Each structure stands twice: as C-alpha cells, then as structure tokens.
XYZ file of C-alpha atoms in Angstrom:
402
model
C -131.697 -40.410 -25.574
C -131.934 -43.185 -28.055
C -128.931 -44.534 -26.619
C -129.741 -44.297 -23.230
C -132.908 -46.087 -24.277
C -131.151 -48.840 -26.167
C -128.906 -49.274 -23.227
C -131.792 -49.808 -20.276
C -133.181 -52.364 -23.138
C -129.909 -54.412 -23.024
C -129.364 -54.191 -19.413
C -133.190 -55.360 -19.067
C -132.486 -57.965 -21.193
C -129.824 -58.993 -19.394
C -131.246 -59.166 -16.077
C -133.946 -61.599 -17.597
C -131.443 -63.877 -19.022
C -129.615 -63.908 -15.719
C -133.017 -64.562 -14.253
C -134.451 -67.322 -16.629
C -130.741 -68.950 -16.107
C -131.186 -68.915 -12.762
C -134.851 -70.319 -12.232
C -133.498 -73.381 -14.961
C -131.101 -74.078 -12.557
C -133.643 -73.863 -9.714
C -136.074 -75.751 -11.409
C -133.604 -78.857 -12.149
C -134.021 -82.085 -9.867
C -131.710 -85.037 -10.409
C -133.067 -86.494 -7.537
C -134.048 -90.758 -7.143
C -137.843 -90.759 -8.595
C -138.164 -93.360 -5.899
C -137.552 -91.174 -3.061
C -140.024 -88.667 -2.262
C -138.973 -85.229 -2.040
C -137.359 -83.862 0.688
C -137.141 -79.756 1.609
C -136.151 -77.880 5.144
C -133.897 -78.465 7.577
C -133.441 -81.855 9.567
C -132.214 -83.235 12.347
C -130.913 -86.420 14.169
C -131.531 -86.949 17.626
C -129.106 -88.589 18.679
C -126.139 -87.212 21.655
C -122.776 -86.192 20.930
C -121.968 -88.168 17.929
C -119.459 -85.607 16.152
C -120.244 -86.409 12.691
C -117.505 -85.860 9.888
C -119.690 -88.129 7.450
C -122.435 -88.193 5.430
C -124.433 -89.258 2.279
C -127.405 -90.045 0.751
C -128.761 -93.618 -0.370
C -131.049 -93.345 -2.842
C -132.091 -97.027 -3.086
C -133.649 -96.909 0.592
C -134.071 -93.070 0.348
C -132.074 -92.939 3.613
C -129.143 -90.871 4.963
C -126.510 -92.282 6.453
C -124.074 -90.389 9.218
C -121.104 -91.403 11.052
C -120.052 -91.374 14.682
C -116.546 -89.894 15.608
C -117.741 -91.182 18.953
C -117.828 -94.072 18.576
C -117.402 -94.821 15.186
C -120.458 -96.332 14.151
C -122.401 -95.766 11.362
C -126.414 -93.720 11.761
C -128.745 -94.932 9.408
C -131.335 -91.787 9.351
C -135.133 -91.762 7.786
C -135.407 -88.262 6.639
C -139.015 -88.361 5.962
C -139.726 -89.353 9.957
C -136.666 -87.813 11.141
C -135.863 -91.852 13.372
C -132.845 -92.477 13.654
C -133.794 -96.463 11.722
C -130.227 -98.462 12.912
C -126.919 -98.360 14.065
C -124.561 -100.163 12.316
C -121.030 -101.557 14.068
C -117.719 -102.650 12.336
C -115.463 -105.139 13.550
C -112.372 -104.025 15.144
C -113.356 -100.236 14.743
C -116.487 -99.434 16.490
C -115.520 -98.639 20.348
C -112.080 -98.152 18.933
C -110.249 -95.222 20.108
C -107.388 -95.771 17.021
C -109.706 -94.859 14.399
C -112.572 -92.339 13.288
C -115.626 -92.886 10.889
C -114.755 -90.242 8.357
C -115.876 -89.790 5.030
C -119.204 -91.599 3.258
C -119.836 -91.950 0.104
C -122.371 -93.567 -2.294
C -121.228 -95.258 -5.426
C -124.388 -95.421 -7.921
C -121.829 -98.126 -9.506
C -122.132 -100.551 -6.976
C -125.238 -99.413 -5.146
C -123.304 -99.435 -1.797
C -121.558 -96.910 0.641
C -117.548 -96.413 0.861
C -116.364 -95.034 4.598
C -112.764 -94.180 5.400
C -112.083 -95.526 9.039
C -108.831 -93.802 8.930
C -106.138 -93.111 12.015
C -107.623 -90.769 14.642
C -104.089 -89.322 15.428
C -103.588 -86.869 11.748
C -106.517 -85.234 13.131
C -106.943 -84.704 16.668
C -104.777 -86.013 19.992
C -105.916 -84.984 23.185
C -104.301 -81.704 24.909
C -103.543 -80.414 21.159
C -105.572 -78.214 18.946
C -103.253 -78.843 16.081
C -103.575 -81.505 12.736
C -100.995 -83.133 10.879
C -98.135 -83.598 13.312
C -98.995 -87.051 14.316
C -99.564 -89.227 10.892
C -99.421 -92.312 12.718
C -102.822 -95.001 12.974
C -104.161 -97.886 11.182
C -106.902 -96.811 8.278
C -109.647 -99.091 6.841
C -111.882 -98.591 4.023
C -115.171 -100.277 4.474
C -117.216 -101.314 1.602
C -121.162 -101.640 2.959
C -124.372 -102.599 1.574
C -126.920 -101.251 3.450
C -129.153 -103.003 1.319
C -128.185 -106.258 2.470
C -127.023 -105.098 6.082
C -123.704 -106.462 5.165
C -119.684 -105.726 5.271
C -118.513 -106.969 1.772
C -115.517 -106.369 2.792
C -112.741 -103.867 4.746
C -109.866 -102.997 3.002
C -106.496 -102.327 4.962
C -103.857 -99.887 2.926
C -101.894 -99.890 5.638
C -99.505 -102.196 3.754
C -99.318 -100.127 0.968
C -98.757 -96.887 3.353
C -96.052 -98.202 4.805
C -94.161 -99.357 1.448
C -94.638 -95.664 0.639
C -93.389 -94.581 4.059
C -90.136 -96.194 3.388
C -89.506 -95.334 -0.395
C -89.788 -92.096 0.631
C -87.920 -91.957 4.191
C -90.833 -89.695 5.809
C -94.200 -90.256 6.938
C -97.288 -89.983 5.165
C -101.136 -89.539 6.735
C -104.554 -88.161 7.046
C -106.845 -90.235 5.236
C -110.073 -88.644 5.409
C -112.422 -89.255 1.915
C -113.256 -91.480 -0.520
C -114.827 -91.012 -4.137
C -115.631 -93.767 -6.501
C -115.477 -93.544 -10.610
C -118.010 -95.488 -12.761
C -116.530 -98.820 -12.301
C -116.526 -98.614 -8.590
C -113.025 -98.448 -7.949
C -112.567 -96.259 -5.311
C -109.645 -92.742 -4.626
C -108.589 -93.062 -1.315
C -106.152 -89.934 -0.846
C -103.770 -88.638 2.182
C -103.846 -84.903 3.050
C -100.081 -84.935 4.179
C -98.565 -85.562 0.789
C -101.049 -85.730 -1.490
C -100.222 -89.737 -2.647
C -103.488 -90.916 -3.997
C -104.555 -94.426 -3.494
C -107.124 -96.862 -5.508
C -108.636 -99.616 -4.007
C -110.817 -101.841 -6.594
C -114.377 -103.639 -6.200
C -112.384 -106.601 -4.928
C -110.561 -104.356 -2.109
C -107.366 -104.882 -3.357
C -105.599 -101.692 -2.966
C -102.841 -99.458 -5.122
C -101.250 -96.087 -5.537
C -102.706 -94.409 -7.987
C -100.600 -91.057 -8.084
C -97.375 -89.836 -6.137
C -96.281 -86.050 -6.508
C -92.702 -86.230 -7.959
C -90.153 -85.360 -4.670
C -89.663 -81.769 -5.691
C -93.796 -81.535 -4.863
C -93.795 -83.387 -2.021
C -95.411 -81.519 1.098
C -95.788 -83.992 3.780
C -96.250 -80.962 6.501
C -99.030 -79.214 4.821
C -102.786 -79.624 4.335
C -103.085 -80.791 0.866
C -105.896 -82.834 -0.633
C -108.955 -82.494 1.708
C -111.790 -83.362 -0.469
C -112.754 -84.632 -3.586
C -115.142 -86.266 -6.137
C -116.088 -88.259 -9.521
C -118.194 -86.675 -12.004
C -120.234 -88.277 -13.915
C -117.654 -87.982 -17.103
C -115.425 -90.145 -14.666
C -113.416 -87.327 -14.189
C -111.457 -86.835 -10.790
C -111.196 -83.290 -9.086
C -109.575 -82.815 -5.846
C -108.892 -79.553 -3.870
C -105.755 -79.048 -2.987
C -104.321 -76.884 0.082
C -101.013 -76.638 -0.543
C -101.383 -74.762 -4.264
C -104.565 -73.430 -3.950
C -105.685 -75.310 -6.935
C -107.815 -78.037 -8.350
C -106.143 -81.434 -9.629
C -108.287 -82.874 -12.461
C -107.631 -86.739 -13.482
C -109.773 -87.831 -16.534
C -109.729 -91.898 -15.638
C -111.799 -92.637 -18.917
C -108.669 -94.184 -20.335
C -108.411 -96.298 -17.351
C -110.733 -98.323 -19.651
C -107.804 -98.896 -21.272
C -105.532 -100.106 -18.183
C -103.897 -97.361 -17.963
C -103.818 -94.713 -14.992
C -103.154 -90.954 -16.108
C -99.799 -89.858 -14.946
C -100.334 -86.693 -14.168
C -103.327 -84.214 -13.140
C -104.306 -81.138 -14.798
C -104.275 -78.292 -12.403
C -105.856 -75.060 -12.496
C -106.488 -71.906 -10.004
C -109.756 -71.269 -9.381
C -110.646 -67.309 -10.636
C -112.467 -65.089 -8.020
C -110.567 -65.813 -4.910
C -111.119 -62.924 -2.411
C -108.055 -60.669 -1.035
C -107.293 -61.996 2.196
C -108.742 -65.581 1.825
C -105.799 -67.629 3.337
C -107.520 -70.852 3.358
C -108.668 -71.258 -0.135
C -109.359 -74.893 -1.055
C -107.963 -76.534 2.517
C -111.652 -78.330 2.030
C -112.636 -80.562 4.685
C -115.143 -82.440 1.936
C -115.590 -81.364 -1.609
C -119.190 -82.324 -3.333
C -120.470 -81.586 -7.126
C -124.236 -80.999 -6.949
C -125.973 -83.323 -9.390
C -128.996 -81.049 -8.760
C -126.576 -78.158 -10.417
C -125.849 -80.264 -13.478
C -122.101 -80.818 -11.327
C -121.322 -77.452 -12.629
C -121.579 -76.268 -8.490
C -119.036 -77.942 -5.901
C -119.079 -77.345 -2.469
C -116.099 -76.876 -0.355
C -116.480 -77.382 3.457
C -113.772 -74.661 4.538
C -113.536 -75.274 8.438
C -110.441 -73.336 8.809
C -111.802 -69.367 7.310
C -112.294 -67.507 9.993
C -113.281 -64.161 8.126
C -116.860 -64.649 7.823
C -117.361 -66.491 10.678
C -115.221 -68.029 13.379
C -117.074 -71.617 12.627
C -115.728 -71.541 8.766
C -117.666 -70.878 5.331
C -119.225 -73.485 2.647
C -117.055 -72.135 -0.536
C -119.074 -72.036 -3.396
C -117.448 -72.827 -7.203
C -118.256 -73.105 -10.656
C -117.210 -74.535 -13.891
C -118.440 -74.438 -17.259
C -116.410 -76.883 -18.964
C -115.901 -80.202 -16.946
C -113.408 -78.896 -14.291
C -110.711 -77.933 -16.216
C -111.329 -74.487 -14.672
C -113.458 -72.837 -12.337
C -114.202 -69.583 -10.267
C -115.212 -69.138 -6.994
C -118.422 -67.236 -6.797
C -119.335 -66.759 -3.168
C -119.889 -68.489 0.151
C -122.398 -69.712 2.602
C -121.135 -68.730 6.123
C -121.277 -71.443 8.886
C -123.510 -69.126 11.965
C -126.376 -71.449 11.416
C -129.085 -70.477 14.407
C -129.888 -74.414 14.595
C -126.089 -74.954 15.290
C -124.473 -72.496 17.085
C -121.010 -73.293 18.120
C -120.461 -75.946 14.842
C -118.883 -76.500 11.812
C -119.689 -77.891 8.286
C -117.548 -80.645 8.031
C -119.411 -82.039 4.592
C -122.600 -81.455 2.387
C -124.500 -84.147 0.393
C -127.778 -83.733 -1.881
C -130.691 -85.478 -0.915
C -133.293 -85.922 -3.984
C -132.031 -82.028 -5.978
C -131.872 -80.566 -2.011
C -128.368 -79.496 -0.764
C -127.363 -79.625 2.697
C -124.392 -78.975 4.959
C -123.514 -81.608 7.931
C -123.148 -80.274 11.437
C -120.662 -81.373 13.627
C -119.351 -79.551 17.008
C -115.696 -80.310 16.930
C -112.857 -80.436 19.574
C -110.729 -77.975 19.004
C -112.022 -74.267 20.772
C -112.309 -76.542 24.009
C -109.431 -78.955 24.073
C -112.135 -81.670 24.041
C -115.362 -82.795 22.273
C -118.391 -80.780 23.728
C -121.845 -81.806 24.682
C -124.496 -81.647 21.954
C -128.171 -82.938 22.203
C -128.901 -83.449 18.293
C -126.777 -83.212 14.836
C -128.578 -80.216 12.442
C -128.413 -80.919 8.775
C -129.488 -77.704 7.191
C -130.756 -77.335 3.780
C -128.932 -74.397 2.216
C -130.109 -74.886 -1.661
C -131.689 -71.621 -1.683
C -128.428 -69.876 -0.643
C -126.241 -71.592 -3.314
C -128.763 -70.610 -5.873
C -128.856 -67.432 -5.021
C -124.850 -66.872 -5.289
C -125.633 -68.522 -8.872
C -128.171 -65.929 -9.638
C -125.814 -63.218 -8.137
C -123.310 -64.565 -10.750
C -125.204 -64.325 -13.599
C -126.378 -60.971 -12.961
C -122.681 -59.770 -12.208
C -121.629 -61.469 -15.937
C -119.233 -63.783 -16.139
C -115.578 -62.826 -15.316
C -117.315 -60.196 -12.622
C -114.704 -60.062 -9.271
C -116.438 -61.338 -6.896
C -114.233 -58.839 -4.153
C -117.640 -57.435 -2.925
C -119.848 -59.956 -3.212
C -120.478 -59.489 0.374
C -117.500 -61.054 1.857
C -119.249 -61.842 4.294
C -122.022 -63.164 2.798
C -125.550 -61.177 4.002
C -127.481 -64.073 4.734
C-alpha cells in the first residue's frame, strides 16, 4: 500500500511539473513591446492572391504577404484587418517568369528579404508535378518597408549558372530565405541542396555544395529553413530526412563552416513518408526557438491538405524529436494548404494558400485565412511533457484530435 501510495505521489508530481512546464511556456511572450497584442484568427480580403509568403514586421507592427498572382507584395494591418498597400517590383510584378515566395524579417537590418525565384521548379501549367523544370530567372529583393524603398535586388542567376556548368546538370527551386545576425542572407535550392549567401551589399556566393556522391538534383531537398538567435543555421532536408545545422559564429572570423552537422529527428511516425519535405520551416521565438514549425504540404495521412509538423530541441538544434502535428482541415479554409507560419507579437499562425495542383489550375478564393494555432502547438508541448521525454509519439493521435 505504501508503495502504491508513494507511486500516485510521484506520478502526481509529475503531472504538475509537466503542467507548470507547460503554462511557463504558455506564459512566455517575445513579442515587439511596441506592437500591441494580437490573438484569433485573421484574415485578408483580398481575391485570389495564392500566398506562399509571409512575415511579421515588428517596427510597423504589420504583416506582410505575397501574391503568386501577381507577385506583389500585401502590406496587412492586423489590428484593422485593411489591407494598408500594395507594393510592386520592377521587372517582376505582372511577370509570369517568377513567383513572390518566401518573406522574411531580418531584426539585423530592420528590413524584409523575398525570394522572387523561377515559377517553372514549382508549377507549369497542364502538370501537377515539381522539380522537373529547374529553369527561370530568381531575384532576391531586399525591402524597407520603413522607407517604402527597394535597396536593392539581387540576381544569383550568374552564380547558378557557374554552378550549372561545374556540375554538368541543372540546379533549381529557390523558394526561402533566412538571414544570420549580420544580415547576410541563405538563399538555398531544393533540387540539390547548394546553399547560397548573398551579403548586405547584394553581392552573392555559394556558401555550401554537397560533395558529388550527395548530390540529388531530382529530389526535394532543402525546403525550409532558419537562423536562431545563436546564429546557428538549420535547414530541413527531404532527401535524408534530417536536419543540417551550420553554426556561422566563426564566420566572424571569415570563414564559412565546411560542413553541416546532421541529425534525424526522434519520434517520426510509422508510415510518415514525407518527413521534413517542409514547404517553410520557422523557430518560435515565443517558444524560446526550442519549437519549429514545418509546413508539410505533401502528408496526406491526416489530411489530404497536409499537416504543420511540430519539433523540438533542447540543446540548440543539434538534435530534435518530432512531437506531434497540427492537421491542415481548417473550417476557415477548406480546400487549402499551409504553405508557411510566422509569429506575430508570442502568437503563432499558419498562412493559407489554395494551390494549383487538385485542379490543374489556381482556384477562385474570396479572402486569405491566417489562423492562429498557438494553443494547438502548446498543447502537443504539454502532451510531451506529460508523456516524458523519449515517450514514442506512435499514438499521439496520428491524426491529431483537434
């Protein structure tokens, strides 16, 4: 009896340490102090602008959203749901070569990075397939919405095609863009996984090449990725299932690190085929950057619209487990996909985007939901803590009972 006793006392205890660890993640903001807060669901009202795009700007307290339509950026007030300006680029809005990808915010420069990279990696008309077609021009634009201006558009097409013909094979799918603490900015390929840097001056390089043996210029390799805080680089990677981590504090230095450190996420499911092929991949400030999100638009188990993956990490990235998954069957956007998730003053919320692919063309949509799904993330966190570390995560309701 005593033991029995002594054992309902430790599991008690338990449960309120998984409890209190939960509500101190809960209860942690690194929002703007500026920026008012900002809870629920929102939407822009704006028709059939296919966004694959968006982020947060803290020093207006705006989002910002592009168009795959016609590649333009949306400037969005979230506090009177207006859409406040649009915002054109030279030789790629109204151009059919190109789509308004990823956005990002670089706290180093106070400005926004977007990858206006080839349309063709990603969709042609009359296919439903990616990657065959690695072909386009790609831009990164460097934008200060503070000043309303282009500082300046970067073309690596150059440098692609230098790589193109040291290797004797094509190379594509530009899609993201992180920046470290300097500003420089990681400008990556999904066919091949060749990373590229482009500094504050928009003068671009390659930053890492997969020896030949690793080459994969057929499969869907890096899809998204981001710079802690520590400066360190973490990119998910399709065609290993795994996570490359670059520490680029010794680029202080001058020197780029050679090679990544790569590690297999724990906690993968039976079954799940698609693990890591992340459209976007975000590390939640409001989660001390110990959650990252994963915009999986290719899982089909949960839900025929794809999952937000859900991962942790204790120590910096150098390993991680998957602990659950938010499924994509949102009620405000039936139909879409996640195709990225940004924070918004310690909120989290996934981007949706109704996508060509199911009808051979791009549909008609009235509005663009962005739905706040902090709640749900926490909860897998608090479902973690009460499993105990190193739990399988097999039944954690896969699918996910929302």
């Amino acid at each position: 009896m005593k033991n029995y006793i002594a054992a309902l006392s430790l599991l008690f205890t338990a449960a309120a340490t998984a409890a209190a660890s939960a509500s101190q993640w809960k209860g942690q903001s690194h929002g703007h102090p500026d920026c008012p807060p900002i809870s629920g669901d929102l939407t822009v009202n704006l028709r059939n602008i296919y966004p694959e795009g968006v982020d947060f700007f803290p020093p207006n307290c705006k989002i910002y959203v592009g168009s795959l339509d016609n590649n333009t950026l949306i400037e969005f007030d979230p506090y009177t749901s207006t859409t406040t300006a649009i915002i054109s680029f030279p030789g790629i809005s109204h151009n059919k070569e190109y789509l308004v990808c990823g956005i990002d915010y670089s706290p180093a420069t106070q400005t926004l990075y977007i990858s206006a990279n080839a349309r063709a990696p990603w969709w042609n008309p009359g296919s439903d397939s990616m990657g065959w077609n690695l072909t386009g021009p790609n831009r990164l634009i460097h934008y200060s919405p503070l000043n309303d201006s282009v500082l300046w558009i970067a073309d690596v097409d150059p440098l692609v095609d230098a790589t193109e013909r040291s290797l004797g094979a094509l190379i594509g799918g530009f899609q993201d863009v992180a920046e470290d603490q300097a500003g420089n900015a990681y400008y990556a390929v999904s066919w091949s996984n060749i990373i590229f840097k482009i500094d504050v001056q928009g003068r671009a390089s390659r930053f890492y090449m997969p020896t030949a043996r690793e080459m994969d210029t057929r499969t869907y390799g890096f899809g998204g990725w981001f710079v802690s805080g520590d400066d360190v680089l973490v990119l998910s990677d399709g065609v290993t299932h795994r996570f490359a981590r670059f520490d680029l504090s010794d680029q202080e230095q001058g020197t780029n690190p050679v090679e990544p450190e790569w590690h297999a996420p724990t906690n993968h499911p039976e079954g799940y085929a698609t693990a890591l092929w992340c459209d976007s991949l975000v590390a939640l400030k409001g989660f001390g950057e110990k959650i990252a999100l994963c915009a999986d638009v290719f899982d089909a188990m949960i839900s025929s619209h794809g999952i937000i993956a859900v991962y942790y990490s204790k120590d910096g990235w150098r390993s991680s487990e998957y602990i659950g998954a938010v499924p994509v069957d949102f009620e405000q956007a039936p139909g879409a996909w996640s195709t990225a998730t940004f924070e918004a003053v310690g909120r989290s919320y996934a981007l949706m985007s109704a996508l060509p692919y199911e009808l051979g063309r791009f549909p008609e949509v009235k509005n663009t939901p962005l739905v706040d799904i902090t709640d749900q993330i926490s909860r897998l966190l608090e479902e973690r803590e009460t499993r105990g570390v190193g739990s399988s995560v097999d039944a954690l309701q896969y699918p996910l009972e929302m």
